[in-house]
PDB file of C-alpha atoms and ligand atoms in Angstrom:
ATOM      1  CA  MET A   1      92.462 -51.010  56.976  1.00  0.00           C
ATOM      2  CA  LYS A   2      94.481 -48.114  58.415  1.00  0.00           C
ATOM      3  CA  CYS A   3      93.862 -46.597  61.847  1.00  0.00           C
ATOM      4  CA  LYS A   4      91.444 -43.667  61.501  1.00  0.00           C
ATOM      5  CA  ARG A   5      93.330 -41.599  64.057  1.00  0.00           C
ATOM      6  CA  CYS A   6      97.046 -41.853  63.211  1.00  0.00           C
ATOM      7  CA  ARG A   7      96.395 -42.992  59.594  1.00  0.00           C
ATOM      8  CA  ASN A   8      99.652 -44.840  59.843  1.00  0.00           C
ATOM      9  CA  ALA A   9      99.434 -48.180  61.627  1.00  0.00           C
ATOM     10  CA  ALA A  10      97.057 -50.999  60.732  1.00  0.00           C
ATOM     11  CA  ALA A  11      93.711 -50.857  62.546  1.00  0.00           C
ATOM     12  CA  ALA A  12      93.284 -53.579  65.176  1.00  0.00           C
ATOM     13  CA  VAL A  13      89.895 -52.659  66.654  1.00  0.00           C
ATOM     14  CA  ASP A  14      86.864 -51.885  64.519  1.00  0.00           C
ATOM     15  CA  LEU A  15      84.260 -49.692  66.249  1.00  0.00           C
ATOM     16  CA  PRO A  16      81.207 -49.351  63.976  1.00  0.00           C
ATOM     17  CA  SER A  17      79.289 -47.487  66.692  1.00  0.00           C
ATOM     18  CA  HIS A  18      81.909 -44.717  66.546  1.00  0.00           C
ATOM     19  CA  HIS A  19      82.487 -44.980  62.762  1.00  0.00           C
ATOM     20  CA  ALA A  20      86.103 -45.667  63.634  1.00  0.00           C
ATOM     21  CA  ALA A  21      88.860 -48.260  63.606  1.00  0.00           C
ATOM     22  CA  PHE A  22      92.006 -47.865  65.672  1.00  0.00           C
ATOM     23  CA  CYS A  23      95.493 -49.304  65.975  1.00  0.00           C
ATOM     24  CA  PRO A  24      96.303 -50.520  69.520  1.00  0.00           C
ATOM     25  CA  ASP A  25      97.964 -47.274  70.667  1.00  0.00           C
ATOM     26  CA  CYS A  26      95.167 -45.068  69.333  1.00  0.00           C
ATOM     27  CA  PHE A  27      92.567 -47.432  70.816  1.00  0.00           C
ATOM     28  CA  PHE A  28      94.185 -46.961  74.244  1.00  0.00           C
ATOM     29  CA  VAL A  29      93.861 -43.183  73.784  1.00  0.00           C
ATOM     30  CA  PHE A  30      90.194 -43.608  72.791  1.00  0.00           C
ATOM     31  CA  PHE A  31      89.514 -45.905  75.753  1.00  0.00           C
ATOM     32  CA  ARG A  32      91.203 -43.617  78.240  1.00  0.00           C
ATOM     33  CA  ARG A  33      89.241 -40.615  76.958  1.00  0.00           C
ATOM     34  CA  GLN A  34      85.954 -42.491  77.255  1.00  0.00           C
ATOM     35  CA  VAL A  35      86.715 -43.345  80.882  1.00  0.00           C
ATOM     36  CA  GLU A  36      87.810 -39.767  81.637  1.00  0.00           C
ATOM     37  CA  GLU A  37      84.667 -38.379  80.025  1.00  0.00           C
ATOM     38  CA  GLY A  38      82.499 -40.895  81.918  1.00  0.00           C
ATOM     39  CA  ILE A  39      84.072 -39.790  85.205  1.00  0.00           C
ATOM     40  CA  ARG A  40      83.918 -36.057  84.382  1.00  0.00           C
ATOM     41  CA  LYS A  41      80.319 -36.059  83.154  1.00  0.00           C
ATOM     42  CA  PHE A  42      78.861 -37.016  86.542  1.00  0.00           C
ATOM     43  CA  SER A  43      81.826 -36.142  88.810  1.00  0.00           C
ATOM     44  CA  LEU A  44      82.197 -39.806  89.718  1.00  0.00           C
ATOM     45  CA  LEU A  45      85.645 -39.402  91.245  1.00  0.00           C
ATOM     46  CA  ASP A  46      87.822 -36.659  92.619  1.00  0.00           C
ATOM     47  CA  SER A  47      91.532 -36.910  91.833  1.00  0.00           C
ATOM     48  CA  ARG A  48      92.269 -37.167  95.600  1.00  0.00           C
ATOM     49  CA  ASP A  49      89.803 -40.007  96.240  1.00  0.00           C
ATOM     50  CA  ARG A  50      91.111 -43.328  97.503  1.00  0.00           C
ATOM     51  CA  VAL A  51      89.093 -45.747  95.391  1.00  0.00           C
ATOM     52  CA  LEU A  52      88.075 -49.248  96.436  1.00  0.00           C
ATOM     53  CA  VAL A  53      87.827 -51.205  93.165  1.00  0.00           C
ATOM     54  CA  CYS A  54      85.678 -54.344  93.317  1.00  0.00           C
ATOM     55  CA  VAL A  55      87.381 -57.044  91.289  1.00  0.00           C
ATOM     56  CA  SER A  56      85.866 -60.397  90.410  1.00  0.00           C
ATOM     57  CA  GLY A  57      88.666 -61.773  88.236  1.00  0.00           C
ATOM     58  CA  GLY A  58      86.619 -61.061  85.090  1.00  0.00           C
ATOM     59  CA  LYS A  59      87.716 -58.694  82.341  1.00  0.00           C
ATOM     60  CA  ASP A  60      85.647 -55.621  83.205  1.00  0.00           C
ATOM     61  CA  SER A  61      86.742 -55.253  86.798  1.00  0.00           C
ATOM     62  CA  LEU A  62      90.431 -55.934  86.070  1.00  0.00           C
ATOM     63  CA  VAL A  63      90.347 -53.505  83.147  1.00  0.00           C
ATOM     64  CA  LEU A  64      88.745 -50.935  85.457  1.00  0.00           C
ATOM     65  CA  TRP A  65      91.463 -51.380  88.075  1.00  0.00           C
ATOM     66  CA  ASP A  66      94.134 -51.130  85.363  1.00  0.00           C
ATOM     67  CA  ILE A  67      92.793 -47.930  83.811  1.00  0.00           C
ATOM     68  CA  LEU A  68      92.153 -46.208  87.159  1.00  0.00           C
ATOM     69  CA  MET A  69      95.767 -46.896  88.150  1.00  0.00           C
ATOM     70  CA  GLU A  70      96.896 -45.583  84.786  1.00  0.00           C
ATOM     71  CA  LEU A  71      94.822 -42.430  85.268  1.00  0.00           C
ATOM     72  CA  GLY A  72      96.683 -41.877  88.537  1.00  0.00           C
ATOM     73  CA  TYR A  73      93.996 -42.722  91.097  1.00  0.00           C
ATOM     74  CA  GLU A  74      94.995 -44.217  94.416  1.00  0.00           C
ATOM     75  CA  THR A  75      93.301 -47.615  94.332  1.00  0.00           C
ATOM     76  CA  GLU A  76      92.966 -50.836  96.268  1.00  0.00           C
ATOM     77  CA  GLY A  77      91.236 -53.973  94.993  1.00  0.00           C
ATOM     78  CA  LEU A  78      88.522 -55.828  96.883  1.00  0.00           C
ATOM     79  CA  TYR A  79      87.941 -59.457  95.927  1.00  0.00           C
ATOM     80  CA  ILE A  80      84.931 -61.277  97.352  1.00  0.00           C
ATOM     81  CA  ASP A  81      85.402 -65.044  97.121  1.00  0.00           C
ATOM     82  CA  LEU A  82      81.841 -66.281  96.564  1.00  0.00           C
ATOM     83  CA  GLY A  83      82.610 -69.834  97.667  1.00  0.00           C
ATOM     84  CA  ILE A  84      81.657 -71.401  94.321  1.00  0.00           C
ATOM     85  CA  ASP A  85      83.710 -74.577  93.887  1.00  0.00           C
ATOM     86  CA  GLY A  86      86.315 -74.297  91.133  1.00  0.00           C
ATOM     87  CA  TYR A  87      85.119 -70.994  89.669  1.00  0.00           C
ATOM     88  CA  SER A  88      85.948 -68.965  92.778  1.00  0.00           C
ATOM     89  CA  ASP A  89      89.402 -70.533  93.065  1.00  0.00           C
ATOM     90  CA  ARG A  90      90.219 -69.745  89.448  1.00  0.00           C
ATOM     91  CA  SER A  91      88.915 -66.171  89.770  1.00  0.00           C
ATOM     92  CA  ARG A  92      90.913 -65.572  92.926  1.00  0.00           C
ATOM     93  CA  GLU A  93      94.085 -66.781  91.186  1.00  0.00           C
ATOM     94  CA  LYS A  94      93.579 -64.258  88.366  1.00  0.00           C
ATOM     95  CA  VAL A  95      93.009 -61.400  90.797  1.00  0.00           C
ATOM     96  CA  LEU A  96      96.077 -62.278  92.870  1.00  0.00           C
ATOM     97  CA  ALA A  97      98.256 -62.608  89.749  1.00  0.00           C
ATOM     98  CA  PHE A  98      97.013 -59.285  88.331  1.00  0.00           C
ATOM     99  CA  ALA A  99      97.569 -57.492  91.628  1.00  0.00           C
ATOM    100  CA  GLY A 100     100.931 -59.151  92.294  1.00  0.00           C
ATOM    101  CA  ALA A 101     102.265 -58.043  88.898  1.00  0.00           C
ATOM    102  CA  ARG A 102     101.466 -54.454  89.963  1.00  0.00           C
ATOM    103  CA  ARG A 103     102.834 -54.861  93.470  1.00  0.00           C
ATOM    104  CA  LYS A 104      99.399 -54.711  95.019  1.00  0.00           C
ATOM    105  CA  GLU A 105      97.698 -56.979  97.499  1.00  0.00           C
ATOM    106  CA  PRO A 106      93.936 -57.114  97.184  1.00  0.00           C
ATOM    107  CA  ILE A 107      91.656 -57.154 100.199  1.00  0.00           C
ATOM    108  CA  VAL A 108      90.003 -60.587 100.193  1.00  0.00           C
ATOM    109  CA  VAL A 109      86.660 -61.432 101.794  1.00  0.00           C
ATOM    110  CA  ASP A 110      86.053 -65.174 101.873  1.00  0.00           C
ATOM    111  CA  LEU A 111      82.344 -65.989 102.052  1.00  0.00           C
ATOM    112  CA  ARG A 112      83.023 -69.549 103.212  1.00  0.00           C
ATOM    113  CA  ARG A 113      84.754 -68.090 106.246  1.00  0.00           C
ATOM    114  CA  GLU A 114      81.949 -65.591 106.707  1.00  0.00           C
ATOM    115  CA  GLY A 115      79.483 -68.490 106.764  1.00  0.00           C
ATOM    116  CA  VAL A 116      77.620 -67.477 103.601  1.00  0.00           C
ATOM    117  CA  PRO A 117      79.085 -69.193 100.520  1.00  0.00           C
ATOM    118  CA  ILE A 118      76.612 -68.237  97.777  1.00  0.00           C
ATOM    119  CA  PRO A 119      75.408 -71.738  96.724  1.00  0.00           C
ATOM    120  CA  GLU A 120      74.671 -72.765 100.314  1.00  0.00           C
ATOM    121  CA  ALA A 121      73.228 -69.382 101.289  1.00  0.00           C
ATOM    122  CA  ALA A 122      70.850 -69.496  98.307  1.00  0.00           C
ATOM    123  CA  ARG A 123      69.778 -73.062  99.043  1.00  0.00           C
ATOM    124  CA  ASN A 124      69.169 -72.511 102.743  1.00  0.00           C
ATOM    125  CA  SER A 125      67.406 -69.172 102.340  1.00  0.00           C
ATOM    126  CA  ARG A 126      65.392 -70.436  99.329  1.00  0.00           C
ATOM    127  CA  LYS A 127      66.395 -67.409  97.284  1.00  0.00           C
ATOM    128  CA  GLU A 128      67.955 -66.984  93.851  1.00  0.00           C
ATOM    129  CA  GLU A 129      71.760 -67.132  93.888  1.00  0.00           C
ATOM    130  CA  CYS A 130      72.137 -63.729  92.208  1.00  0.00           C
ATOM    131  CA  SER A 131      69.787 -62.041  94.643  1.00  0.00           C
ATOM    132  CA  VAL A 132      71.710 -63.454  97.609  1.00  0.00           C
ATOM    133  CA  CYS A 133      74.985 -62.526  95.919  1.00  0.00           C
ATOM    134  CA  GLY A 134      73.790 -58.915  95.432  1.00  0.00           C
ATOM    135  CA  THR A 135      72.862 -58.560  99.106  1.00  0.00           C
ATOM    136  CA  VAL A 136      76.168 -59.982 100.298  1.00  0.00           C
ATOM    137  CA  LYS A 137      78.305 -57.949  97.905  1.00  0.00           C
ATOM    138  CA  ARG A 138      76.580 -54.653  98.773  1.00  0.00           C
ATOM    139  CA  TYR A 139      77.099 -55.415 102.443  1.00  0.00           C
ATOM    140  CA  PHE A 140      80.836 -56.032 102.100  1.00  0.00           C
ATOM    141  CA  PHE A 141      81.397 -53.142  99.677  1.00  0.00           C
ATOM    142  CA  ASN A 142      80.071 -50.797 102.359  1.00  0.00           C
ATOM    143  CA  ARG A 143      81.631 -52.569 105.304  1.00  0.00           C
ATOM    144  CA  VAL A 144      85.136 -52.773 103.842  1.00  0.00           C
ATOM    145  CA  ALA A 145      85.020 -49.228 102.426  1.00  0.00           C
ATOM    146  CA  ALA A 146      83.756 -47.718 105.671  1.00  0.00           C
ATOM    147  CA  SER A 147      86.118 -49.642 107.936  1.00  0.00           C
ATOM    148  CA  ARG A 148      89.180 -48.827 105.816  1.00  0.00           C
ATOM    149  CA  GLY A 149      88.344 -45.217 105.053  1.00  0.00           C
ATOM    150  CA  PHE A 150      87.500 -45.400 101.334  1.00  0.00           C
ATOM    151  CA  PRO A 151      84.972 -42.701 100.327  1.00  0.00           C
ATOM    152  CA  VAL A 152      84.022 -44.504  97.129  1.00  0.00           C
ATOM    153  CA  VAL A 153      83.560 -47.978  95.670  1.00  0.00           C
ATOM    154  CA  ALA A 154      84.012 -48.522  91.914  1.00  0.00           C
ATOM    155  CA  THR A 155      82.581 -51.454  89.956  1.00  0.00           C
ATOM    156  CA  GLY A 156      83.299 -52.597  86.389  1.00  0.00           C
ATOM    157  CA  HIS A 157      79.761 -52.383  84.965  1.00  0.00           C
ATOM    158  CA  ASN A 158      79.937 -51.516  81.278  1.00  0.00           C
ATOM    159  CA  LEU A 159      77.486 -50.130  78.725  1.00  0.00           C
ATOM    160  CA  ASP A 160      76.144 -53.609  77.877  1.00  0.00           C
ATOM    161  CA  ASP A 161      75.413 -54.295  81.555  1.00  0.00           C
ATOM    162  CA  GLU A 162      73.690 -50.965  82.076  1.00  0.00           C
ATOM    163  CA  THR A 163      71.571 -51.116  78.916  1.00  0.00           C
ATOM    164  CA  ALA A 164      70.509 -54.718  79.629  1.00  0.00           C
ATOM    165  CA  ARG A 165      69.399 -53.606  83.084  1.00  0.00           C
ATOM    166  CA  LEU A 166      67.656 -50.556  81.659  1.00  0.00           C
ATOM    167  CA  LEU A 167      65.780 -52.657  79.116  1.00  0.00           C
ATOM    168  CA  GLY A 168      64.688 -55.088  81.830  1.00  0.00           C
ATOM    169  CA  ASN A 169      63.535 -52.283  84.113  1.00  0.00           C
ATOM    170  CA  LEU A 170      61.595 -50.639  81.282  1.00  0.00           C
ATOM    171  CA  LEU A 171      59.973 -53.854  80.067  1.00  0.00           C
ATOM    172  CA  HIS A 172      58.698 -54.533  83.576  1.00  0.00           C
ATOM    173  CA  TRP A 173      58.183 -50.849  84.484  1.00  0.00           C
ATOM    174  CA  HIS A 174      60.271 -51.104  87.623  1.00  0.00           C
ATOM    175  CA  ARG A 175      60.014 -47.360  88.253  1.00  0.00           C
ATOM    176  CA  GLU A 176      61.775 -47.566  91.637  1.00  0.00           C
ATOM    177  CA  HIS A 177      64.752 -49.305  90.037  1.00  0.00           C
ATOM    178  CA  LEU A 178      64.809 -46.861  87.118  1.00  0.00           C
ATOM    179  CA  GLU A 179      65.169 -43.950  89.518  1.00  0.00           C
ATOM    180  CA  ARG A 180      68.250 -45.540  90.986  1.00  0.00           C
ATOM    181  CA  GLN A 181      69.911 -46.647  87.751  1.00  0.00           C
ATOM    182  CA  HIS A 182      72.815 -44.301  87.293  1.00  0.00           C
ATOM    183  CA  PRO A 183      76.635 -44.421  87.023  1.00  0.00           C
ATOM    184  CA  LEU A 184      76.721 -42.525  90.332  1.00  0.00           C
ATOM    185  CA  LEU A 185      74.962 -43.447  93.566  1.00  0.00           C
ATOM    186  CA  PRO A 186      75.829 -40.806  96.155  1.00  0.00           C
ATOM    187  CA  GLU A 187      76.768 -41.590  99.717  1.00  0.00           C
ATOM    188  CA  ALA A 188      73.547 -42.361 101.576  1.00  0.00           C
ATOM    189  CA  GLY A 189      74.694 -41.742 105.143  1.00  0.00           C
ATOM    190  CA  GLU A 190      77.433 -42.944 107.448  1.00  0.00           C
ATOM    191  CA  GLY A 191      78.733 -46.311 106.273  1.00  0.00           C
ATOM    192  CA  LEU A 192      76.822 -46.252 102.965  1.00  0.00           C
ATOM    193  CA  VAL A 193      79.552 -45.020 100.664  1.00  0.00           C
ATOM    194  CA  ARG A 194      79.355 -43.572  97.142  1.00  0.00           C
ATOM    195  CA  LYS A 195      79.202 -46.184  94.311  1.00  0.00           C
ATOM    196  CA  VAL A 196      80.453 -45.403  90.813  1.00  0.00           C
ATOM    197  CA  LYS A 197      80.666 -47.150  87.441  1.00  0.00           C
ATOM    198  CA  PRO A 198      83.469 -45.447  85.485  1.00  0.00           C
ATOM    199  CA  LEU A 199      83.176 -47.816  82.466  1.00  0.00           C
ATOM    200  CA  TRP A 200      79.546 -46.884  81.737  1.00  0.00           C
ATOM    201  CA  ARG A 201      80.398 -45.426  78.290  1.00  0.00           C
ATOM    202  CA  LEU A 202      82.328 -48.500  77.098  1.00  0.00           C
ATOM    203  CA  SER A 203      80.859 -51.631  75.570  1.00  0.00           C
ATOM    204  CA  GLU A 204      81.725 -55.171  76.567  1.00  0.00           C
ATOM    205  CA  MET A 205      83.561 -55.616  73.271  1.00  0.00           C
ATOM    206  CA  GLU A 206      85.640 -52.489  73.950  1.00  0.00           C
ATOM    207  CA  THR A 207      86.629 -53.583  77.465  1.00  0.00           C
ATOM    208  CA  ALA A 208      87.453 -57.059  76.109  1.00  0.00           C
ATOM    209  CA  ALA A 209      89.628 -55.527  73.370  1.00  0.00           C
ATOM    210  CA  TYR A 210      91.383 -53.301  75.912  1.00  0.00           C
ATOM    211  CA  GLY A 211      92.021 -56.277  78.207  1.00  0.00           C
ATOM    212  CA  PHE A 212      93.326 -58.383  75.348  1.00  0.00           C
ATOM    213  CA  LEU A 213      95.610 -55.685  73.899  1.00  0.00           C
ATOM    214  CA  LYS A 214      96.962 -54.853  77.358  1.00  0.00           C
ATOM    215  CA  GLY A 215      97.681 -58.531  78.012  1.00  0.00           C
ATOM    216  CA  ILE A 216      95.416 -58.666  81.067  1.00  0.00           C
ATOM    217  CA  ASP A 217      94.794 -62.276  82.020  1.00  0.00           C
ATOM    218  CA  TYR A 218      91.248 -62.678  83.290  1.00  0.00           C
ATOM    219  CA  VAL A 219      88.862 -65.519  83.995  1.00  0.00           C
ATOM    220  CA  THR A 220      86.940 -66.157  80.771  1.00  0.00           C
ATOM    221  CA  GLU A 221      84.279 -68.532  82.062  1.00  0.00           C
ATOM    222  CA  GLU A 222      80.953 -67.110  83.210  1.00  0.00           C
ATOM    223  CA  CYS A 223      79.900 -67.508  86.814  1.00  0.00           C
ATOM    224  CA  PRO A 224      78.088 -70.903  86.819  1.00  0.00           C
ATOM    225  CA  MET A 225      75.172 -69.307  88.690  1.00  0.00           C
ATOM    226  CA  SER A 226      74.494 -66.946  85.786  1.00  0.00           C
ATOM    227  CA  GLU A 227      73.140 -69.611  83.425  1.00  0.00           C
ATOM    228  CA  ASP A 228      69.531 -68.554  83.443  1.00  0.00           C
ATOM    229  CA  ALA A 229      70.005 -64.931  84.353  1.00  0.00           C
ATOM    230  CA  THR A 230      67.399 -62.952  82.423  1.00  0.00           C
ATOM    231  CA  SER A 231      69.917 -60.174  81.846  1.00  0.00           C
ATOM    232  CA  LEU A 232      71.631 -62.445  79.309  1.00  0.00           C
ATOM    233  CA  ALA A 233      68.438 -62.466  77.226  1.00  0.00           C
ATOM    234  CA  TYR A 234      68.296 -58.652  77.312  1.00  0.00           C
ATOM    235  CA  LYS A 235      71.958 -58.481  76.309  1.00  0.00           C
ATOM    236  CA  GLU A 236      71.346 -60.792  73.370  1.00  0.00           C
ATOM    237  CA  ALA A 237      68.331 -58.772  72.240  1.00  0.00           C
ATOM    238  CA  LEU A 238      70.351 -55.546  72.388  1.00  0.00           C
ATOM    239  CA  SER A 239      73.262 -57.165  70.539  1.00  0.00           C
ATOM    240  CA  LEU A 240      70.928 -58.050  67.653  1.00  0.00           C
ATOM    241  CA  ILE A 241      69.737 -54.446  67.467  1.00  0.00           C
ATOM    242  CA  GLU A 242      73.273 -53.069  67.821  1.00  0.00           C
ATOM    243  CA  GLU A 243      74.452 -55.246  64.950  1.00  0.00           C
ATOM    244  CA  LYS A 244      71.810 -53.788  62.647  1.00  0.00           C
ATOM    245  CA  MET A 245      72.041 -50.249  64.019  1.00  0.00           C
ATOM    246  CA  PRO A 246      75.495 -49.570  65.500  1.00  0.00           C
ATOM    247  CA  GLY A 247      75.433 -46.972  68.274  1.00  0.00           C
ATOM    248  CA  THR A 248      71.912 -47.822  69.495  1.00  0.00           C
ATOM    249  CA  ARG A 249      73.071 -49.003  72.913  1.00  0.00           C
ATOM    250  CA  SER A 250      74.919 -45.796  73.578  1.00  0.00           C
ATOM    251  CA  LYS A 251      71.994 -43.630  72.387  1.00  0.00           C
ATOM    252  CA  PHE A 252      69.577 -45.670  74.494  1.00  0.00           C
ATOM    253  CA  TYR A 253      71.548 -45.220  77.714  1.00  0.00           C
ATOM    254  CA  GLN A 254      72.671 -41.648  77.133  1.00  0.00           C
ATOM    255  CA  GLY A 255      69.111 -40.666  76.235  1.00  0.00           C
ATOM    256  CA  PHE A 256      67.911 -42.176  79.495  1.00  0.00           C
ATOM    257  CA  LEU A 257      70.594 -40.345  81.465  1.00  0.00           C
ATOM    258  CA  ARG A 258      69.668 -37.016  79.849  1.00  0.00           C
ATOM    259  CA  GLY A 259      66.338 -37.185  81.610  1.00  0.00           C
ATOM    260  CA  ASN A 260      68.007 -38.372  84.790  1.00  0.00           C
ATOM    261  CA  GLU A 261      71.030 -36.087  85.220  1.00  0.00           C
ATOM    262  CA  LYS A 262      71.028 -36.352  88.988  1.00  0.00           C
ATOM    263  CA  PRO A 263      70.687 -39.738  90.621  1.00  0.00           C
ATOM    264  CA  ARG A 264      68.145 -39.924  93.404  1.00  0.00           C
ATOM    265  CA  ASP A 265      69.817 -39.056  96.685  1.00  0.00           C
ATOM    266  CA  GLY A 266      70.844 -42.050  98.663  1.00  0.00           C
ATOM    267  CA  GLY A 267      69.537 -44.449  96.000  1.00  0.00           C
ATOM    268  CA  GLY A 268      70.937 -47.943  95.926  1.00  0.00           C
ATOM    269  CA  GLU A 269      70.705 -48.972  99.502  1.00  0.00           C
ATOM    270  CA  LYS A 270      66.977 -48.709  99.958  1.00  0.00           C
ATOM    271  CA  GLY A 271      66.666 -51.404  97.324  1.00  0.00           C
ATOM    272  CA  ILE A 272      68.080 -53.894  99.828  1.00  0.00           C
ATOM    273  CA  ARG A 273      64.678 -54.089 101.434  1.00  0.00           C
ATOM    274  CA  LYS A 274      62.420 -56.521  99.733  1.00  0.00           C
ATOM    275  CA  ASP A 275      60.352 -57.535 102.722  1.00  0.00           C
ATOM    276  CA  GLY A 276      57.616 -54.997 102.076  1.00  0.00           C
ATOM    277  CA  ALA A 277      57.917 -53.476 105.563  1.00  0.00           C
ATOM    278  CA  GLU A 278      57.773 -49.683 105.879  1.00  0.00           C
ATOM    279  CA  GLY A 279      61.161 -48.135 105.201  1.00  0.00           C
ATOM    280  CA  ARG A 280      62.897 -45.545 107.369  1.00  0.00           C
ATOM    281  CA  GLU A 281      63.977 -42.167 106.029  1.00  0.00           C
ATOM    282  CA  GLU A 282      67.445 -42.271 107.590  1.00  0.00           C
ATOM    283  CA  PRO A 283      69.569 -45.382 108.023  1.00  0.00           C
ATOM    284  CA  VAL A 284      69.882 -46.767 111.550  1.00  0.00           C
ATOM    285  CA  HIS A 285      72.352 -49.289 112.951  1.00  0.00           C
ATOM    286  CA  CYS A 286      71.572 -52.967 112.458  1.00  0.00           C
ATOM    287  CA  SER A 287      70.636 -54.462 115.823  1.00  0.00           C
ATOM    288  CA  MET A 288      72.869 -57.457 115.148  1.00  0.00           C
ATOM    289  CA  CYS A 289      76.000 -56.228 113.357  1.00  0.00           C
ATOM    290  CA  GLY A 290      75.815 -52.432 113.619  1.00  0.00           C
ATOM    291  CA  ALA A 291      75.884 -51.842 109.853  1.00  0.00           C
ATOM    292  CA  PRO A 292      73.699 -49.025 108.486  1.00  0.00           C
ATOM    293  CA  THR A 293      70.279 -50.276 107.443  1.00  0.00           C
ATOM    294  CA  TYR A 294      66.744 -49.050 106.824  1.00  0.00           C
ATOM    295  CA  ALA A 295      65.248 -51.886 108.892  1.00  0.00           C
ATOM    296  CA  GLU A 296      65.863 -53.141 112.462  1.00  0.00           C
ATOM    297  CA  THR A 297      68.202 -55.821 111.158  1.00  0.00           C
ATOM    298  CA  CYS A 298      70.237 -55.469 107.962  1.00  0.00           C
ATOM    299  CA  ALA A 299      69.580 -57.644 104.906  1.00  0.00           C
ATOM    300  CA  PHE A 300      72.869 -59.472 105.430  1.00  0.00           C
ATOM    301  CA  CYS A 301      72.090 -60.470 109.026  1.00  0.00           C
ATOM    302  CA  ARG A 302      68.572 -61.538 108.030  1.00  0.00           C
ATOM    303  CA  LEU A 303      70.156 -63.699 105.354  1.00  0.00           C
ATOM    304  CA  LYS A 304      72.664 -65.158 107.811  1.00  0.00           C
ATOM    305  CA  GLU A 305      69.833 -66.033 110.152  1.00  0.00           C
ATOM    306  CA  LYS A 306      68.046 -67.849 107.349  1.00  0.00           C
ATOM    307  CA  VAL A 307      71.217 -69.679 106.430  1.00  0.00           C
ATOM    308  CA  GLY A 308      71.214 -70.819 110.029  1.00  0.00           C
ATOM    309  CA  LYS A 309      74.485 -69.360 111.161  1.00  0.00           C
ATOM    310  CA  GLY A 310      73.313 -66.595 113.511  1.00  0.00           C
ATOM    311  CA  ALA A 311      74.596 -63.002 113.675  1.00  0.00           C
ATOM    312  CA  VAL A 312      77.798 -61.684 112.117  1.00  0.00           C
ATOM    313  CA  ARG A 313      79.515 -60.581 115.269  1.00  0.00           C
TER     314      ARG A 313
HETATM  315 FE1  SF4 B 401      76.830 -63.333  91.775  1.00  0.00          FE
HETATM  316 FE2  SF4 B 401      74.893 -64.130  90.085  1.00  0.00          FE
HETATM  317 FE3  SF4 B 401      76.895 -62.608  89.211  1.00  0.00          FE
HETATM  318 FE4  SF4 B 401      77.364 -65.152  89.886  1.00  0.00          FE
HETATM  319  S1  SF4 B 401      76.051 -64.424  88.190  1.00  0.00           S
HETATM  320  S2  SF4 B 401      78.611 -63.365  90.444  1.00  0.00           S
HETATM  321  S3  SF4 B 401      75.950 -65.399  91.607  1.00  0.00           S
HETATM  322  S4  SF4 B 401      75.345 -62.012  90.724  1.00  0.00           S
HETATM  323 ZN1   ZN B 402      73.538 -56.625 110.254  1.00  0.00          ZN
END
């Protein structure tokens, strides 16, 4: 099959949802345009922004860092070592190799050193690993961005991630979560920086193809904590539908966003609170670490207390 764009080279990537098939060079053009359109549509980034890119060592985040550099953004990578034996070491290696090849040095937060490696933190606090991981990551995204002067944090969530989350939120009618589901979460006060997802228009298959064709070496194994994550079931269900009706994922998410053009102001962060206590309108400083929070003590310090290590600083 010939590439549908240049009609010259052999097609390497088949995209039934776009009724297209591209050769590698034309696929890169397609991919770049999708990212540019995703950024433009909701003004995710300004060309002068210094962007803190959260990289896990997986394909999506490394592809995101690669394409943002290619688009000319000033970027730095943030790697959070989750303290998961074996997996975290292999992920860190991939991030360091990727960054080194581009003469970059990622900022590394080591959760073992911070006293909250995810497996131990989950065990001691009697919470799910992914819930603990979410709390800790949000905390360090904000802390590192604020302390180093980044106005925005970018993550590699793709269309498959966002539609799986949307399906889950709809099936359980999590209205609060639906209001906050958006490629853009605006800054919610001092120290709670803007969060963006520039790959929201691209599927997992498309980011994988981009990573492969660009020769990006990423960690291919799943996080071992993800085994029974319900989001995998939603992804599988959507993949079955997508196979029968290509383009459904994109229509599903874009249709949702049409009714939700503006994300709720200051979304995201209020979701940290799961203790049922009355929330505050404006963030205050955590009584233990000083980070912005809607409670007396931030979710991270409460977690650290449960893990039995005391306050952060
Ligand atoms: Fe964190 Fe869970 Fe994702 Fe693993 S699967 S990185 S524990 S959120
Ligand atoms: Zn705190």
